[in-house]
Coordinates of C-alpha atoms and ligand atoms in Angstrom, one line a residue:
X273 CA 130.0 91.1 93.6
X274 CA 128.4 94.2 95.2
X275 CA 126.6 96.8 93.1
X276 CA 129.0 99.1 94.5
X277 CA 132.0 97.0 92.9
X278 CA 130.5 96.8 89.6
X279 CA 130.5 100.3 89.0
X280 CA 134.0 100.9 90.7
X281 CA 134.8 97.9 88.1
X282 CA 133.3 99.7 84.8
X283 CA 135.3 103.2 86.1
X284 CA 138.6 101.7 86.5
X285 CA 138.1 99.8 83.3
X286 CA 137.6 102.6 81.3
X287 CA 140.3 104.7 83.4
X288 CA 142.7 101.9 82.1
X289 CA 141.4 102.8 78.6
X290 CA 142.5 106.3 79.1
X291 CA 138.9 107.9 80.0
X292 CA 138.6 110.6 82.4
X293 CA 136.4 109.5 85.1
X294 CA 133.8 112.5 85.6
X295 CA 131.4 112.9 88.3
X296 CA 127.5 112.4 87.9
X297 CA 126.0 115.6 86.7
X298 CA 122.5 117.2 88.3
X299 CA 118.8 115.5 87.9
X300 CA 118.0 118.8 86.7
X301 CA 120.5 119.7 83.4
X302 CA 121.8 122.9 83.9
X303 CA 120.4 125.1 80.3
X304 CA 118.3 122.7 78.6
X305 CA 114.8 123.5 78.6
X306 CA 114.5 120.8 76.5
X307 CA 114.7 117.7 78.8
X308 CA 112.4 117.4 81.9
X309 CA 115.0 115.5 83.9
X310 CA 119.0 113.7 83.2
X311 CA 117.7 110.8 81.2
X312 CA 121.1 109.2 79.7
X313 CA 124.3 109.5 80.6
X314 CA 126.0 112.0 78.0
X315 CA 123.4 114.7 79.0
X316 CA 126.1 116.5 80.5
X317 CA 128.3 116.4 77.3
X318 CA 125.7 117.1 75.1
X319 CA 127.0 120.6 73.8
X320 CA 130.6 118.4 73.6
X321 CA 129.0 116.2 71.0
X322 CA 127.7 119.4 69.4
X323 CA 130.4 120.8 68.9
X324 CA 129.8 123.9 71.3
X325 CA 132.0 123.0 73.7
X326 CA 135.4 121.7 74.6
X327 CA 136.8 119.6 77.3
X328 CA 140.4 119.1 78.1
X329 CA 140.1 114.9 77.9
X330 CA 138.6 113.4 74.7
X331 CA 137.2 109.9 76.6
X332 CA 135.3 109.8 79.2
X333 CA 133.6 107.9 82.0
X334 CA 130.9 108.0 84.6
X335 CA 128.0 106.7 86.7
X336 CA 125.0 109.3 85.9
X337 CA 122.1 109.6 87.8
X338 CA 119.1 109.3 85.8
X339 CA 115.3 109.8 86.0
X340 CA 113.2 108.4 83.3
X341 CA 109.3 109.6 84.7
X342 CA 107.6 112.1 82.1
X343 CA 109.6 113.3 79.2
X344 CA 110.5 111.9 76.1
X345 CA 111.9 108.5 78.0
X346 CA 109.2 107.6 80.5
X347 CA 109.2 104.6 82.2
X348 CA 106.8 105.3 85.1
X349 CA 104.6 103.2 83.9
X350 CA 107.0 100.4 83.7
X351 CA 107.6 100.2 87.4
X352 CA 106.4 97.3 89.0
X353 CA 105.4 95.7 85.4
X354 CA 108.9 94.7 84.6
X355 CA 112.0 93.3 86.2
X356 CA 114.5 95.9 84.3
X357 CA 112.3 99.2 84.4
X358 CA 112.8 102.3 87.3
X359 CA 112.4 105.8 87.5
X360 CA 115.4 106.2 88.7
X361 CA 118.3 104.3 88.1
X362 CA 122.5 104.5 87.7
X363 CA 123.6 104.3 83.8
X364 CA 127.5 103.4 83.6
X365 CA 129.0 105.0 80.3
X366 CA 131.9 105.5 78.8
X367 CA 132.1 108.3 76.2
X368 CA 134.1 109.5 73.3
X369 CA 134.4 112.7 71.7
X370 CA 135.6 112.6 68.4
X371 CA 138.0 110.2 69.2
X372 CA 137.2 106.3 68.9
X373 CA 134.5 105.4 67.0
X374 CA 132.4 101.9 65.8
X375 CA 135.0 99.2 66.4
X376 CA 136.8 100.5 69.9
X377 CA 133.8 100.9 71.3
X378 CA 132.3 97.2 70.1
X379 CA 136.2 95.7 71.6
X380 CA 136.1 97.7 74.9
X381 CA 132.0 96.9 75.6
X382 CA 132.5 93.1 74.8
X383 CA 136.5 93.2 76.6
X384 CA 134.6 94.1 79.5
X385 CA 131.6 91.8 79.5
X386 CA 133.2 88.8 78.9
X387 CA 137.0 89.4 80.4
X388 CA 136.2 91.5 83.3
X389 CA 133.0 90.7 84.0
X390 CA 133.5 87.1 82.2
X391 CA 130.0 86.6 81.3
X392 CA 129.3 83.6 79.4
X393 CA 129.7 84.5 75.8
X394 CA 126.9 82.2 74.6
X395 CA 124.5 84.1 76.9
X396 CA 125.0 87.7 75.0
X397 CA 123.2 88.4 71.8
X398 CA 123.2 91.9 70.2
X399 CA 121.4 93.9 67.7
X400 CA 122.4 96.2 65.4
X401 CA 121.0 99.1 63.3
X402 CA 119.6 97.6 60.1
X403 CA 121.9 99.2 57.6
X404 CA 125.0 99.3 59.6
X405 CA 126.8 96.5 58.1
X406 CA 130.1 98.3 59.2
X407 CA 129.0 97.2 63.5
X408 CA 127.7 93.8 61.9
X409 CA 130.8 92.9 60.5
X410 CA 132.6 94.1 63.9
X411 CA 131.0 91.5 65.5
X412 CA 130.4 89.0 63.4
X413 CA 133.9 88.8 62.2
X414 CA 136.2 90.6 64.7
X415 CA 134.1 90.0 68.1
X416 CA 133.5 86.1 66.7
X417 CA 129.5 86.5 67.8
X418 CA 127.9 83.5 65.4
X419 CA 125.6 85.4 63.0
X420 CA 122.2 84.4 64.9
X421 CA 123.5 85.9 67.5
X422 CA 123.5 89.5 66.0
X423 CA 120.3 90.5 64.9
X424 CA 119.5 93.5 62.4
X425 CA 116.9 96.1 63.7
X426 CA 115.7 99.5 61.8
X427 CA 113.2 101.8 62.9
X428 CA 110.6 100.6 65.1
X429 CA 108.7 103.3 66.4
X430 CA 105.2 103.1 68.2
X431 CA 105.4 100.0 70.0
X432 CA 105.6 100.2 73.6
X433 CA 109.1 98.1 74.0
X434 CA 110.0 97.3 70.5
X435 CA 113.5 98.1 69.9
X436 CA 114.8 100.7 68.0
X437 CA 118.3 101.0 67.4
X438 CA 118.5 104.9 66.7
X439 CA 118.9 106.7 70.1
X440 CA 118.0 110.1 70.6
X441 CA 118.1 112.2 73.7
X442 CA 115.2 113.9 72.9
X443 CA 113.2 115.0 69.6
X444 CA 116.2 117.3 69.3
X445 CA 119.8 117.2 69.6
X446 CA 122.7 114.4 69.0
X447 CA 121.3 110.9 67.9
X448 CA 122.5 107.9 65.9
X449 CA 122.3 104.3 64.9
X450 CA 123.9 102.2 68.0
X451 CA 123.8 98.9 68.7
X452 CA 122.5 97.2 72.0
X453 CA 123.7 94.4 74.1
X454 CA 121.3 91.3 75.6
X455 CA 121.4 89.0 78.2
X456 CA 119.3 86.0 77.9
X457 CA 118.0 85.0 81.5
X458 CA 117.1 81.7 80.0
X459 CA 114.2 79.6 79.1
X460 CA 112.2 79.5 82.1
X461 CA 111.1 82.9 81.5
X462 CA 109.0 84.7 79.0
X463 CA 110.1 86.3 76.4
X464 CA 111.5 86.5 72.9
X465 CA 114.6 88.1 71.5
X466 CA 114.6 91.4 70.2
X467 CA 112.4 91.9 67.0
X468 CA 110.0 89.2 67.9
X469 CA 107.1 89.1 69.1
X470 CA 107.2 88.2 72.5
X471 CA 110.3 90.9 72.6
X472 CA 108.7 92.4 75.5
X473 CA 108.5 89.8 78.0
X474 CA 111.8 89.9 80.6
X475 CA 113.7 86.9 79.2
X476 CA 116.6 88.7 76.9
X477 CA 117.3 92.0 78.8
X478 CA 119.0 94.5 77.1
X479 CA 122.2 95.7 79.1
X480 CA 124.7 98.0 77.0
X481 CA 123.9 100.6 74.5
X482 CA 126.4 101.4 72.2
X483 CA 125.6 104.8 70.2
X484 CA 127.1 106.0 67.4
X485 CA 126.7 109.8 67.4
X486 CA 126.5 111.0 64.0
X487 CA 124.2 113.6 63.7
X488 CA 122.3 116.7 65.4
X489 CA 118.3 116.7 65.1
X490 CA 116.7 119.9 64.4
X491 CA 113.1 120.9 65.7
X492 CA 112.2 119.8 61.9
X493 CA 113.1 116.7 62.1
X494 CA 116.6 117.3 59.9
X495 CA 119.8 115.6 60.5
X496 CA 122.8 117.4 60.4
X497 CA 126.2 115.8 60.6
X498 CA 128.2 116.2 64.0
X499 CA 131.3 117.7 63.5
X500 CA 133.2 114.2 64.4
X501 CA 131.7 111.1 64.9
X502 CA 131.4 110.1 68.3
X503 CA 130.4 107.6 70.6
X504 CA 128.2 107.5 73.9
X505 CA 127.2 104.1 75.9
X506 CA 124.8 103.6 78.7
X507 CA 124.6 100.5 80.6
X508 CA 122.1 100.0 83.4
X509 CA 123.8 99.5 86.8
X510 CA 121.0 97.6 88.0
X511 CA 120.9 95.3 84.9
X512 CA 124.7 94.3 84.9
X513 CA 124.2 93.9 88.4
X514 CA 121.1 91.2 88.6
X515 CA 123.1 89.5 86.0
X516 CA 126.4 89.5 87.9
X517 CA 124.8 88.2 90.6
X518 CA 123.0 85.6 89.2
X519 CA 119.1 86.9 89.6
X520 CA 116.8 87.9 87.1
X521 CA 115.3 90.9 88.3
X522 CA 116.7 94.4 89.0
X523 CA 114.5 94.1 92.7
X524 CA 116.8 91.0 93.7
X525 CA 120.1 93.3 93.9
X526 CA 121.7 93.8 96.8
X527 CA 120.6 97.0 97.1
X528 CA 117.0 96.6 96.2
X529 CA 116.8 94.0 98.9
X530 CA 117.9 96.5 101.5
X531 CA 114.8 98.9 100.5
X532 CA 112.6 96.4 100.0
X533 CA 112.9 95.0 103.8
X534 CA 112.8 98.8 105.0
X535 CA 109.4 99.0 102.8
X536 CA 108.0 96.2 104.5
X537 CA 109.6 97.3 107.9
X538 CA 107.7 100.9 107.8
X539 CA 104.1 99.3 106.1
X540 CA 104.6 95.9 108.3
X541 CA 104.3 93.8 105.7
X542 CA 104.7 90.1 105.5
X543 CA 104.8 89.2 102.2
X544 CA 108.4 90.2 100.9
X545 CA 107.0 89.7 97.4
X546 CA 104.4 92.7 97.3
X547 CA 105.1 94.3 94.2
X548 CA 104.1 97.5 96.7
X549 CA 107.2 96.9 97.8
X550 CA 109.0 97.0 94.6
X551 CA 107.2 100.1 93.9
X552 CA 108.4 101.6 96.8
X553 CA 112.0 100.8 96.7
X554 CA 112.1 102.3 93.7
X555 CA 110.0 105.1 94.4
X556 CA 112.1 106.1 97.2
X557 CA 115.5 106.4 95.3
X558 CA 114.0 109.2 92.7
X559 CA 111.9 111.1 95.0
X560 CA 115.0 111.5 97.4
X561 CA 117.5 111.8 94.7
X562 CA 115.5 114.5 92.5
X563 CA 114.7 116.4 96.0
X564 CA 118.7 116.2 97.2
X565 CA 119.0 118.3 93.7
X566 CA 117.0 120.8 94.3
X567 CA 113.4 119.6 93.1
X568 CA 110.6 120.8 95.2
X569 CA 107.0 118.9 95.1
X570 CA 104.7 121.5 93.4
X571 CA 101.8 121.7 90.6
X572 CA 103.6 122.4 88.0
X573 CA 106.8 120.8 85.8
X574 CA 109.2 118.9 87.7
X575 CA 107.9 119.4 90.7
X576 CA 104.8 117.9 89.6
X577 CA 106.5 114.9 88.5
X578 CA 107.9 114.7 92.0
X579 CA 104.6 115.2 93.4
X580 CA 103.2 112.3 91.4
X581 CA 106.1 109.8 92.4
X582 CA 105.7 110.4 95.6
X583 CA 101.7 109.9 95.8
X584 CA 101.9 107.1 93.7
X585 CA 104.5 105.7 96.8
X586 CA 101.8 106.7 99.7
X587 CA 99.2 104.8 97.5
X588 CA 101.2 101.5 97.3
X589 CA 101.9 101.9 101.3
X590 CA 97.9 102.9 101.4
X591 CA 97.4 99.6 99.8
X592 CA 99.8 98.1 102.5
X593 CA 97.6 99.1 105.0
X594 CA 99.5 102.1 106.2
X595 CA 97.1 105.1 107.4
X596 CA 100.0 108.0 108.2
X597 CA 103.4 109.3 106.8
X598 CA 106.1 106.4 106.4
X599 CA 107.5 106.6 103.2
X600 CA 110.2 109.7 104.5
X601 CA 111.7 107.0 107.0
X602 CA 113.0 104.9 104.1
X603 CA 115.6 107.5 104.1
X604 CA 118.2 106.7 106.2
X605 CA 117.8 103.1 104.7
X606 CA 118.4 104.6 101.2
X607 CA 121.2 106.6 102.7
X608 CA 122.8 103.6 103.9
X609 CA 123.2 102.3 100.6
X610 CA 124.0 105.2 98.3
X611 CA 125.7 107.8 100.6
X612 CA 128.7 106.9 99.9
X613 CA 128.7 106.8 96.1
X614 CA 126.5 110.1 96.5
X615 CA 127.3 112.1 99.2
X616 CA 124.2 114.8 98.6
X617 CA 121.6 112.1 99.7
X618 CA 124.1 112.5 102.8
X619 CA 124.2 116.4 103.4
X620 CA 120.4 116.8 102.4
X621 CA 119.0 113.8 104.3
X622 CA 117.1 115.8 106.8
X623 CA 115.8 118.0 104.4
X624 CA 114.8 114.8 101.9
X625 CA 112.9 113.9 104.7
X626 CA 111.4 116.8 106.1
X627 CA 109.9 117.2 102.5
X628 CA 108.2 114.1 102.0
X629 CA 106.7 113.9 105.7
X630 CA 104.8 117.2 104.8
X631 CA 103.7 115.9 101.3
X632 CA 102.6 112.9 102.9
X633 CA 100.5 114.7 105.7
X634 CA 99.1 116.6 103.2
X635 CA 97.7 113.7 100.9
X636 CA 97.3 111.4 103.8
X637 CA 94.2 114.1 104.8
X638 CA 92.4 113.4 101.5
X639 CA 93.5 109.9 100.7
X640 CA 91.0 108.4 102.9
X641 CA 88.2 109.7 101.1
X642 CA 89.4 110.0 97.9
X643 CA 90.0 106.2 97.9
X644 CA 86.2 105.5 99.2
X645 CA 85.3 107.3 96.3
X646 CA 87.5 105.4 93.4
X647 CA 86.5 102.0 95.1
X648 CA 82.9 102.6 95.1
X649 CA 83.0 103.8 91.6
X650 CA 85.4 100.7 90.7
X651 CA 82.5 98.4 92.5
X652 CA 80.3 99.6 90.3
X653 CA 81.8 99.8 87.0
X654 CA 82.5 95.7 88.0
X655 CA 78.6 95.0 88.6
X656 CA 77.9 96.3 85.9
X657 CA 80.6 94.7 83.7
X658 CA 82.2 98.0 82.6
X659 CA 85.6 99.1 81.6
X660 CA 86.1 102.6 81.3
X661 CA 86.0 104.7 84.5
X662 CA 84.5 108.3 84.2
X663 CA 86.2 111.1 83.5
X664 CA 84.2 113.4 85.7
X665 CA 85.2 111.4 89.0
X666 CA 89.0 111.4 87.9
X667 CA 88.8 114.7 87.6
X668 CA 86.8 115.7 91.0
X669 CA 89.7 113.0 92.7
X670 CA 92.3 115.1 91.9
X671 CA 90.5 118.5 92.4
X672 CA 89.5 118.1 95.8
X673 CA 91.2 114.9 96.5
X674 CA 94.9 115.6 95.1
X675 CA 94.4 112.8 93.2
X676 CA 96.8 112.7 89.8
X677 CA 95.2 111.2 87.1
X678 CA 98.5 109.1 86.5
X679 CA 97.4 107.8 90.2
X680 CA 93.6 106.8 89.6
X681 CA 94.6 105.1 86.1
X682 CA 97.5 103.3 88.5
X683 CA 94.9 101.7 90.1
X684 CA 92.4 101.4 87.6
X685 CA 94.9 99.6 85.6
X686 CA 95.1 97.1 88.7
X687 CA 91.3 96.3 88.1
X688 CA 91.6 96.0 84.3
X689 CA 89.8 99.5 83.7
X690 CA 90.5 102.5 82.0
X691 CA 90.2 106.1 82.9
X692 CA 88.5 108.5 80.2
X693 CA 90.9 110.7 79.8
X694 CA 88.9 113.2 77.1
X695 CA 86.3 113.7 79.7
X696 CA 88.8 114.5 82.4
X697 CA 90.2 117.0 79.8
X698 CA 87.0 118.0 79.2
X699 CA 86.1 118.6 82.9
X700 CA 89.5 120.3 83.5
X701 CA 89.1 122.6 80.7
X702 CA 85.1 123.8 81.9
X703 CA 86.9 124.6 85.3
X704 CA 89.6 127.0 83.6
X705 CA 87.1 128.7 81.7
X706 CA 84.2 129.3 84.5
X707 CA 87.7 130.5 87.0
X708 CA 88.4 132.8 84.1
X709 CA 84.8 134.2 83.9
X710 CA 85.2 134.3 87.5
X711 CA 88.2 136.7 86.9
X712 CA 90.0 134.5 90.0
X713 CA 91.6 131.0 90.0
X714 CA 89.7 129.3 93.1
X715 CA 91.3 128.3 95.8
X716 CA 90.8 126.7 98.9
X717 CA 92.6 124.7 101.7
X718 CA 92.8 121.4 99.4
X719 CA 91.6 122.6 96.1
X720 CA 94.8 121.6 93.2
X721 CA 95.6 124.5 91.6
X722 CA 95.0 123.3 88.2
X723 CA 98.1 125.0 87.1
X724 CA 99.4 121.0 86.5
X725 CA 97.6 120.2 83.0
X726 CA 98.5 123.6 81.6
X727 CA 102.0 124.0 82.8
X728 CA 102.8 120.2 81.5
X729 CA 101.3 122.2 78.0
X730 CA 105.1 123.7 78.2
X731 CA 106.7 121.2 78.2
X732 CA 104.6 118.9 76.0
X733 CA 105.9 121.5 72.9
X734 CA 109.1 120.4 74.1
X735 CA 109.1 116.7 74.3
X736 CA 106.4 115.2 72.9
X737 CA 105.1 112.6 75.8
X738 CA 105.9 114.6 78.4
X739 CA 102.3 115.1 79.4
X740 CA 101.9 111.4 81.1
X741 CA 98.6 112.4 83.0
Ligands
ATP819 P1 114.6 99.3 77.4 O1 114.4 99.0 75.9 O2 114.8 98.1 78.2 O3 113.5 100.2 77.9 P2 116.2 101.5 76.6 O4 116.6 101.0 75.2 O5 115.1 102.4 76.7 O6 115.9 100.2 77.5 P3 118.6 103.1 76.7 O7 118.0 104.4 76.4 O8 119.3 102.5 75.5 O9 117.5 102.1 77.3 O10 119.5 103.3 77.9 C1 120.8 102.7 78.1 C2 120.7 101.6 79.2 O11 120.2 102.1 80.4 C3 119.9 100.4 78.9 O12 120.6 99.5 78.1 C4 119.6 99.9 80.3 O13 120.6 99.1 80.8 C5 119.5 101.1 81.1 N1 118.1 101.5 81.3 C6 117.3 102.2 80.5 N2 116.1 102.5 81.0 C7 116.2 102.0 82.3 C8 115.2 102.0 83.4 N3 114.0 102.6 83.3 N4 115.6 101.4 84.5 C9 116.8 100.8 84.6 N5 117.7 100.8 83.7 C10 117.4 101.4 82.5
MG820 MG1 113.2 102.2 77.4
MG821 MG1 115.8 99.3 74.3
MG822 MG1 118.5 101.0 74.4

């Protein structure tokens, strides 16, 4: 089954359940200056869930767009490390406002897996929040999932995959307990149920979250009851899809494939299983997407997000071997496979593509030497057996070199080293003040405003890790 079918499949489902199908909202949510970019899927009915608003349906259902690259869900750094992770990526979701709560939602998420869908029952294991006996029971007793199959899961905060079955947006706004569903890929690969310790290897891949809205969290840190208990899901189009079609990761999806052989088309490349090429696909589906709504490569905020996406993208084709813009003619490709569903990426292609030629001329004048300058340093923090890779050079790369510091630890990373990120802070901050002195922010033809670090200050108040330098 096509990707395309999968999600017509979930819509019609849910349609048959008497949801309103709703479009896809923006990348940028409309009035929330507290979200960077649409992260989940009942973004869009957040003030519905509040309370604030009201909607002539009470169920609803849609395929959201979502980006997940600085802000309070980041997965940036995922990409390319994992076979579930993107920046951007569709989440299915089927919503309820006040209407049905726990037990619906548990009957209409595993109705669909297992009769629609008909995956293989013994292949689904789920977690629930740990003092939620009220979901356990649902599925131990009315679902008939054996007990070992439903595992308990409080707070887990501060590991980098651990589960955590209390969703929230943001570090504000609606949140609950919920209760997620996995698919276990089998034995052959890594990885441990959820709550162990090898939970963050790619063998059990969580598909479905089911959240039980309950309350509203204040900038304190309070919870205050929602008016009616609700319920919001999110299931990753991409997941459900490499499972429906029996691969393992997200990249072996129909439509990955299609980007991944334009990838290697534009940066001639051979070997089909570059993660480059991986990197790239995905790259190319946020950076047209968040351009087709309206975000505009800059120094600052969203736009600086963009800009980072899409120099991380010229760096993997750099890697490739590529030497001038490429990146822009995975359009049409991308086009190809999501017009349809999203008819902006249509009526903005030429401007999606006009925009990333002229940010890749720009940083395909300095990536030449900017790269001469990382490896040599990288050569030499190898002879000499080193691990940490000066925070004065990170900060001269992206100075005069355009450089992100997200980039240069990208590629440290790939050698095992880490960038010192105090110093770079440190070096940034002596610059401010002597351009202060100076009365005059200095500028010159490929000089970075330095605008980025204290613009992403902004936001940082707002969501705690959105500054992902
Ligand atoms: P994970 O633990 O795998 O990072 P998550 O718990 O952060 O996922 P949720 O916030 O619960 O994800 O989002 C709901 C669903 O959206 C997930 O169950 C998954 O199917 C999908 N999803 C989340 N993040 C991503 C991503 N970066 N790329 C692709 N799909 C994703
Ligand atoms: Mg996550
Ligand atoms: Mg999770
Ligand atoms: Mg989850």
């Amino acid at each position: 089954m096509k990707s395309k079918e999968i999600r017509q499949q979930f819509l019609d489902f849910f349609a048959s359940k008497g949801h309103q199908v709703v479009a896809s909202s923006s990348l940028v949510p409309h009035g929330d200056p507290t979200l960077l970019f649409t992260n989940a899927g009942m973004n869009q009915f957040k003030d519905v869930f509040l309370g604030f608003d009201k909607r002539p349906y009470t169920r609803a259902a849609s395929s959201q767009k979502c980006v997940r690259a600085g802000g309070k869900h980041n997965d940036l750094e995922n990409v390319g490390y994992t076979a579930r992770h993107h920046t951007f990526f569709e989440m299915l979701g089927n919503f309820s406002f006040g209407d049905y709560f726990k037990r619906d939602a548990i009957a209409y998420a595993w109705e669909l897996l297992t009769e629609v869908y008909k995956l293989p029952k013994e292949k689904l294991l789920v977690t629930v929040y740990a003092e939620d006996d009220e979901a356990y029971d649902i599925w131990t007793k009315e679902m008939g999932v054996p007990a070992d199959k439903v595992i308990r899961i409080g707070d887990n905060k501060g590991a980098r995959y651990a589960s955590d079955n209390f969703w929230m947006m943001g570090d504000t706004g609606p949140c609950g307990p919920c209760t997620e569903i996995f698919y276990d890929h089998g034995a052959h690969i890594w990885g441990g149920p959820p709550g162990s310790p090898e939970e963050d290897g790619d063998r059990f891949i969580e598909i479905w979250n089911n959240v039980f809205m309950q309350f509203n969290r204040d900038e304190q840190g309070v919870m205050h009851p929602l008016p009616k208990p609700s319920v919001d899901t999110g299931m990753g189009l991409e997941r459900i899809s490499a499972v429906l079609q029996g691969v393992h990761a997200n990249y072996e999806i129909d439509l990955f494939q299609a980007l991944i052989k334009a990838a290697a088309r534009e940066t001639k490349t051979t070997d089909l299983e570059s993660p480059s090429l991986k990197v790239l696909a995905d790259h190319i589906r946020a950076c047209s997407f968040l351009i087709a709504d309206g975000v505009i490569p800059g120094n600052e905020g969203r736009g600086y997000v963009l800009r980072r996406i899409i120099r991380r993208a010229i760096r993997h084709g750099y890697k490739l071997g590529v030497r001038a813009a490429f990146f822009y003619k995975l359009v049409p490709d991308l086009v190809i496979e999501m017009g349809e569903a999203y008819p902006e990426l249509v009526s903005n292609k030429t401007r999606v593509m006009d925009t990333l030629k002229q940010e890749e001329d720009r940083f395909f004048e300095t990536i030449e030497n900017g790269m001469a300058i990382l490896e040599t340093e990288l050569a030499d923090i190898a002879a000499k057996g080193g691990k940490t890779f000066n925070g004065e050079t990170a900060f001269k790369l992206h100075d005069t070199y355009g450089f992100p510091l997200d980039l240069t630890a990208d590629v440290c990373r790939e050698r095992d080293v880490t960038v010192d990120a105090a110093a770079f802070d440190a070096a940034m901050a002596r610059q401010k003040d002597q351009a202060r002195a100076a009365g005059k922010f200095k500028m010159s033809a490929n000089l970075e405003y330095d605008g980025a670090a204290t613009q992403f200050h902004g936001y940082e108040k707002l969501e705690s890790d959105a500054l992902v330098l």
